[in-house]
PDB file of C-alpha atoms in Angstrom:
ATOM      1  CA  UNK A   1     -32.999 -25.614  32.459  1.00 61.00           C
ATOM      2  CA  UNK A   2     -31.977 -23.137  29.909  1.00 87.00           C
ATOM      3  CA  UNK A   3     -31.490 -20.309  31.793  1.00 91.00           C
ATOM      4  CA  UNK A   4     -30.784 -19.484  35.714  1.00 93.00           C
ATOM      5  CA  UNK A   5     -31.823 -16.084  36.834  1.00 93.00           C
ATOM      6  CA  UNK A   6     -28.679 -14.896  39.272  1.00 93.00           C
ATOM      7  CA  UNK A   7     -30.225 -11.377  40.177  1.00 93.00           C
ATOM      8  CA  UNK A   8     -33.304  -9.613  38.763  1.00 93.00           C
ATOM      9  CA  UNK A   9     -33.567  -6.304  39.227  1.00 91.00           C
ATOM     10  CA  UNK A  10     -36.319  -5.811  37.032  1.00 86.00           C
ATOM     11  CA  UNK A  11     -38.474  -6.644  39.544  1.00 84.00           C
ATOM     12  CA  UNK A  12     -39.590  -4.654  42.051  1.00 81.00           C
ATOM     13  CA  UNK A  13     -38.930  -6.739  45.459  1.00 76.00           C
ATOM     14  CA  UNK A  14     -35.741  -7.718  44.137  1.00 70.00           C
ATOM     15  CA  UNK A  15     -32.929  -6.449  46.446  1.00 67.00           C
ATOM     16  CA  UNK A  16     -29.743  -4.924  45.350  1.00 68.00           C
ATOM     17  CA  UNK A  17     -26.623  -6.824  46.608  1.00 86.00           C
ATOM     18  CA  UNK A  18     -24.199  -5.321  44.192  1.00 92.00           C
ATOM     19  CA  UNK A  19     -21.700  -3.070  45.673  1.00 93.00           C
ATOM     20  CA  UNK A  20     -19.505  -0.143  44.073  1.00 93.00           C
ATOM     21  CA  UNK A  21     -16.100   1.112  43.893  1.00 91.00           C
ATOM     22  CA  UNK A  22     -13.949   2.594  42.547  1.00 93.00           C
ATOM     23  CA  UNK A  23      -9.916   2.629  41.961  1.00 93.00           C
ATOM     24  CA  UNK A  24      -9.787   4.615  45.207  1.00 89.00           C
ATOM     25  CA  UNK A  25      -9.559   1.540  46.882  1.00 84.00           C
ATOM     26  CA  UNK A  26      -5.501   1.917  45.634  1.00 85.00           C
ATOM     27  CA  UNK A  27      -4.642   5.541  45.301  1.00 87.00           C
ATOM     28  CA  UNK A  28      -6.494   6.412  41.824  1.00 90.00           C
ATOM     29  CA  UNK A  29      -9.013   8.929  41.298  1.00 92.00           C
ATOM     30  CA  UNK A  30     -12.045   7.196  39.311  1.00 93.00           C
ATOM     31  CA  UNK A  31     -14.962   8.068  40.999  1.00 92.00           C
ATOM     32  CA  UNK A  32     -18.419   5.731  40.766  1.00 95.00           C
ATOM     33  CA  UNK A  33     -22.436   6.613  41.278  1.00 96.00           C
ATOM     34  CA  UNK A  34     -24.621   3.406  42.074  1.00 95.00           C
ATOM     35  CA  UNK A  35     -28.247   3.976  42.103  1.00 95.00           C
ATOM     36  CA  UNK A  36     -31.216   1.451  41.259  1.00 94.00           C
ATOM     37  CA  UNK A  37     -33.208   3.653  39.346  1.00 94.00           C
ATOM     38  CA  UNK A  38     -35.879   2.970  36.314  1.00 96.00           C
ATOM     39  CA  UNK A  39     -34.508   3.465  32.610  1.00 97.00           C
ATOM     40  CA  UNK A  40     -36.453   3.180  29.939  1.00 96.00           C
ATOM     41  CA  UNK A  41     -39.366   1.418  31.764  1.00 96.00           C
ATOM     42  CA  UNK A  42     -37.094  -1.100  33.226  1.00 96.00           C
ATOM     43  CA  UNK A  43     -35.565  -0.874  36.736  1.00 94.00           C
ATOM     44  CA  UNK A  44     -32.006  -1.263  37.033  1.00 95.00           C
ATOM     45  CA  UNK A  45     -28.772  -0.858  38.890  1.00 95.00           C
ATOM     46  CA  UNK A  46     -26.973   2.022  36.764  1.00 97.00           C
ATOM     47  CA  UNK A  47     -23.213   2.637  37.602  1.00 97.00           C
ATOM     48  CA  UNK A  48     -21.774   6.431  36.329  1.00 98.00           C
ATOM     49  CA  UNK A  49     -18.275   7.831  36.808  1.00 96.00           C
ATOM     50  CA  UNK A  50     -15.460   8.988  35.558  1.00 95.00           C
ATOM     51  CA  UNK A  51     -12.530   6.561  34.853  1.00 96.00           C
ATOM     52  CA  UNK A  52      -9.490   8.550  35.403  1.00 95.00           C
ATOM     53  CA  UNK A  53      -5.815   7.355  34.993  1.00 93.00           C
ATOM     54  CA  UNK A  54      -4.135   9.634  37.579  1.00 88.00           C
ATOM     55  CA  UNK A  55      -2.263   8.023  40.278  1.00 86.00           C
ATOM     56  CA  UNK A  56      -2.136   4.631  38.938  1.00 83.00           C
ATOM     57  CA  UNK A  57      -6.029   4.413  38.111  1.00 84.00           C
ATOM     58  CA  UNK A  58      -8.604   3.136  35.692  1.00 93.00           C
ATOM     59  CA  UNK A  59     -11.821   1.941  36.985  1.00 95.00           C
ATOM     60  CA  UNK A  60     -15.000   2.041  38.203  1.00 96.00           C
ATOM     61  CA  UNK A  61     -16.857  -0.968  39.316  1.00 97.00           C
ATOM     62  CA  UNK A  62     -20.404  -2.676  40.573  1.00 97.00           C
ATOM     63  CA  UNK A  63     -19.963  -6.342  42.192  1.00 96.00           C
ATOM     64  CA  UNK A  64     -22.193  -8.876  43.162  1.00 95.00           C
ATOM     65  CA  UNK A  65     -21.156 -11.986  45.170  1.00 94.00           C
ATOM     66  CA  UNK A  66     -22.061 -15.258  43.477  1.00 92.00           C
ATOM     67  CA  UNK A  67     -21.351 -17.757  46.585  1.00 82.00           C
ATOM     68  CA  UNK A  68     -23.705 -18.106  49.081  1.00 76.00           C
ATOM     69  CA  UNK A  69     -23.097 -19.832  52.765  1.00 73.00           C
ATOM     70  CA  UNK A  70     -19.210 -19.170  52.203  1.00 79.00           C
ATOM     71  CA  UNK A  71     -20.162 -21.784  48.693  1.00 91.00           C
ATOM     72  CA  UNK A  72     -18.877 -21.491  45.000  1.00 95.00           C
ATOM     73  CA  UNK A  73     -21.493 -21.202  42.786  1.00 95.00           C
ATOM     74  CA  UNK A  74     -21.558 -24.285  40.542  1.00 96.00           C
ATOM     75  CA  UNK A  75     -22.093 -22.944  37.081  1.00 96.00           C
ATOM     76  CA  UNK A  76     -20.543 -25.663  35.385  1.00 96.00           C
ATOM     77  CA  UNK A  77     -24.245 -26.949  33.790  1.00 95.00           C
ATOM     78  CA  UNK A  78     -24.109 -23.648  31.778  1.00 97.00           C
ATOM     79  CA  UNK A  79     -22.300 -22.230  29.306  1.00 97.00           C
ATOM     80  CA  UNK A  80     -22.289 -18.422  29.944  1.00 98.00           C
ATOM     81  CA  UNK A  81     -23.496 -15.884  31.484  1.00 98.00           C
ATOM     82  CA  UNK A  82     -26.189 -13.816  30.248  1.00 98.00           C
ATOM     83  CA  UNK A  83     -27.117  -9.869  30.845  1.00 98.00           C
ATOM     84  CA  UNK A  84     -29.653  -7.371  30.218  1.00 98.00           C
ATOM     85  CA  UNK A  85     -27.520  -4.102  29.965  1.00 98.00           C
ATOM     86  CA  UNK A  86     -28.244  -0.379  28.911  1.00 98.00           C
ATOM     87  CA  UNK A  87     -25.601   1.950  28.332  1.00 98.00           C
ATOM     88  CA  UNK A  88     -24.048   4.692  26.471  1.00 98.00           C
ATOM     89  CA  UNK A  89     -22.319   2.660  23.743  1.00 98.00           C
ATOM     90  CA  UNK A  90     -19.031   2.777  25.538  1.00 98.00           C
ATOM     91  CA  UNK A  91     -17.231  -0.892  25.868  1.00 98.00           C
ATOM     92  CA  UNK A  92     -16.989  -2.380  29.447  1.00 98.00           C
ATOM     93  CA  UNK A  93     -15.767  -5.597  30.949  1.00 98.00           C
ATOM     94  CA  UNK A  94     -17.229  -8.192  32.277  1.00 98.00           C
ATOM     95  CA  UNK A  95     -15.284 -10.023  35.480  1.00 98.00           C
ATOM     96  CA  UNK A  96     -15.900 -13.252  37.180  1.00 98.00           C
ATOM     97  CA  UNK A  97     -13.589 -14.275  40.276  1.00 97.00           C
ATOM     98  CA  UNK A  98     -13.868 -17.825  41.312  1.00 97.00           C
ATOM     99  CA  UNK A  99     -12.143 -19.793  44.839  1.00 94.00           C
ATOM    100  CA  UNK A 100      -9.087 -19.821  43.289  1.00 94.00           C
ATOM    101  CA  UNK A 101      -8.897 -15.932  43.064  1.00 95.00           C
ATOM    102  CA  UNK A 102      -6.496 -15.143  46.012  1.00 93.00           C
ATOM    103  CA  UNK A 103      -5.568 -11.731  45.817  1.00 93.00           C
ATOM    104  CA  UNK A 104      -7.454  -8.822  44.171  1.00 88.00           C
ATOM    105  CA  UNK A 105      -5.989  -8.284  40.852  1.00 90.00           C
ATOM    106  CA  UNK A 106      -6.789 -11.881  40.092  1.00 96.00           C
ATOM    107  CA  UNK A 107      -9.706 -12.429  37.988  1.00 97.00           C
ATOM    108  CA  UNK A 108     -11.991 -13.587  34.277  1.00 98.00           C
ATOM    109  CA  UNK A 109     -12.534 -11.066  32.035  1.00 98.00           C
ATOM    110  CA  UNK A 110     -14.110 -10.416  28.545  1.00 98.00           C
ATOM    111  CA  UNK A 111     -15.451  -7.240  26.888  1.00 98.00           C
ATOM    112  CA  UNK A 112     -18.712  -6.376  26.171  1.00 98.00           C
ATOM    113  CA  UNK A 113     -20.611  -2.609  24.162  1.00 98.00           C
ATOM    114  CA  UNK A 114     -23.258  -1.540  26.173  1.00 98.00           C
ATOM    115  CA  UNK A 115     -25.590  -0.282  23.657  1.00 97.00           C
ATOM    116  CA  UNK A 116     -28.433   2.864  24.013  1.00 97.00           C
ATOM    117  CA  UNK A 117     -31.359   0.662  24.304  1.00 98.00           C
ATOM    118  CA  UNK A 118     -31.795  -2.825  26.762  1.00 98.00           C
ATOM    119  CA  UNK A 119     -30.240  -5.528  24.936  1.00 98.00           C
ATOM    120  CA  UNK A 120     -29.579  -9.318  26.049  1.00 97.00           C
ATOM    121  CA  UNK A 121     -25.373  -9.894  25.805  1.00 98.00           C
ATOM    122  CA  UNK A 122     -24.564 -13.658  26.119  1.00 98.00           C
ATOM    123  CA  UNK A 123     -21.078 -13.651  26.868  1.00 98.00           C
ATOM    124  CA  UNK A 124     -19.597 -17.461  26.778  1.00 98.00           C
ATOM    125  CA  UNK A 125     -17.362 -18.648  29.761  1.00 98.00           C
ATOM    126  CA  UNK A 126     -14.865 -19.829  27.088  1.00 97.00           C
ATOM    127  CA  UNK A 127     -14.325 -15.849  26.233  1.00 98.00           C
ATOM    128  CA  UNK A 128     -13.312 -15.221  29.516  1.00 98.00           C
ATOM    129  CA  UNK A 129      -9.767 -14.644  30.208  1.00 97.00           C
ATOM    130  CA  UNK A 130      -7.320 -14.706  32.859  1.00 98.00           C
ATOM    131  CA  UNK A 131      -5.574 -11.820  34.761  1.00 97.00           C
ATOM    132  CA  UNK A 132      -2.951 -11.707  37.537  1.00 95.00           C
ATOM    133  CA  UNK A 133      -2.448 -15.528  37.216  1.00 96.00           C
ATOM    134  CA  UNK A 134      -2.851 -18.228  34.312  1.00 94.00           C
ATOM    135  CA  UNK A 135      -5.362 -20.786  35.622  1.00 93.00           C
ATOM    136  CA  UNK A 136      -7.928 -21.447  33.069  1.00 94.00           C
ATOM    137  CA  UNK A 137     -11.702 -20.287  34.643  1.00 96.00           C
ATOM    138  CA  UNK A 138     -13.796 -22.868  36.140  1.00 92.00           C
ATOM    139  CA  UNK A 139     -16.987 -22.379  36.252  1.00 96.00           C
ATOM    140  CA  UNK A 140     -18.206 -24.826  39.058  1.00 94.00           C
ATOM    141  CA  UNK A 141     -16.299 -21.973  41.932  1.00 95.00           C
ATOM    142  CA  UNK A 142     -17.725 -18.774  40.665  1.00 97.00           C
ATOM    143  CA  UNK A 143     -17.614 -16.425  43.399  1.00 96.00           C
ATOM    144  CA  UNK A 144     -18.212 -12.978  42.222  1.00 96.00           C
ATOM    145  CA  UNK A 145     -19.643 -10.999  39.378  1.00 97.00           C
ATOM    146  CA  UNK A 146     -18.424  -7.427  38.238  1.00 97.00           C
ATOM    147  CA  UNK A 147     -19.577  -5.053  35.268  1.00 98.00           C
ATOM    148  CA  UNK A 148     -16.526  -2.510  34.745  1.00 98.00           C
ATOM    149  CA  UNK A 149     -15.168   0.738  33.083  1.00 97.00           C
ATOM    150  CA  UNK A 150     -11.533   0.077  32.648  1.00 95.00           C
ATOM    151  CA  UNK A 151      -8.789   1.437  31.776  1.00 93.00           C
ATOM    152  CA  UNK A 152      -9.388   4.498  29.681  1.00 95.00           C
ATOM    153  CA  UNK A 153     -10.097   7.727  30.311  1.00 95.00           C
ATOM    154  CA  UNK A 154     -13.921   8.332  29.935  1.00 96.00           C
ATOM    155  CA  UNK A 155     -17.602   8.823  31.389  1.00 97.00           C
ATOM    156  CA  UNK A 156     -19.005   5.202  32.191  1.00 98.00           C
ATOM    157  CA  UNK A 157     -22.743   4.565  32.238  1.00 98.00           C
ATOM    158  CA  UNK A 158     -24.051   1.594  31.904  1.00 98.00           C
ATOM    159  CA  UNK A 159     -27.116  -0.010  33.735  1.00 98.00           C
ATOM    160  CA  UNK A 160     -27.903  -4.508  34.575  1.00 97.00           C
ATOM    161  CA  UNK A 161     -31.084  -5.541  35.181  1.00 96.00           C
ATOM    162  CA  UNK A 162     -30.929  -9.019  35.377  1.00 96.00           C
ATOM    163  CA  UNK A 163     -27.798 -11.262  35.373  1.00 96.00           C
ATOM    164  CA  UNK A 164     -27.778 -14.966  34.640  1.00 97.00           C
ATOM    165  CA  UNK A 165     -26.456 -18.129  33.341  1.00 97.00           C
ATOM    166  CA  UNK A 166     -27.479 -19.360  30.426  1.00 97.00           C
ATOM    167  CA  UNK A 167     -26.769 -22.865  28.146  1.00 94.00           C
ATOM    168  CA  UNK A 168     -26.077 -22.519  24.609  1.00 84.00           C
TER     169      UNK A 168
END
């Protein structure tokens, strides 16, 4: 299989099971708007706000658990993950937390632009690095997915409609 669909939005009894936040959750002042709305002809999960640095802040976030039945998902077969993003050019991060993320600022990351029109972004699992901790990622214990606006001040919006691994 060349391709495993993890969430499709696109489609129209699809549910949303991603969840936002913000840097609230630890004093800052980013603030985040999730809807599942249609862009462009394509339904999607969008994510707006404002990243703000005040009070030790920087982020706004959308999250979707990868295990299932308290289970890693075993991604190791693949060799990235794959999205269908809209945005408004701006760069944004991509984070993965697997079983052996303990505590919250532990996590996979790699940057990604999300451009003005739907695009595919294949971002490799070999891209991804580590923060809070220095274990390498494995992909066989992925437990959660995250598209965020980090770390400088500006107005995110960006927009997934489908989220996947892929092999390549």
């Amino acid at each position: 299989m060349n391709y495993l669909i993890l969430n499709d939005l696109s489609q129209p009894e699809a549910p949303a099971q991603w969840r936002g936040f913000s840097d609230q959750v630890m004093g800052g002042l980013s603030q985040e708007l999730v809807t599942l709305e249609t862009i462009v002809g394509v339904r999607a999960l969008r994510l707006r706000g404002a990243v703000r640095l005040d009070h030790g802040g920087g982020f706004v976030q959308i999250a979707l658990p990868l295990a299932h039945t308290d289970q890693p998902l075993d991604g190791s077969s693949y060799s990235g993950i794959r999205l269908l993003v809209w945005g408004n050019g701006e760069q944004y991060r991509l984070h993965l937390r697997t079983s052996a993320c303990y505590r919250p600022q532990q996590f996979y990351w790699t940057p990604f632009v999300a451009p003005a029109a739907w695009q595919q972004v294949d971002l490799p699992f070999s891209a991804f690095q580590p923060k809070g901790f220095d274990q390498p990622l494995n992909s066989y214990q992925l437990t959660r997915i995250g598209i965020v606006a980090y770390g400088r001040p500006f107005e995110a919006d960006v927009a997934v409609a489908q989220v996947g691994l892929y092999l390549g």
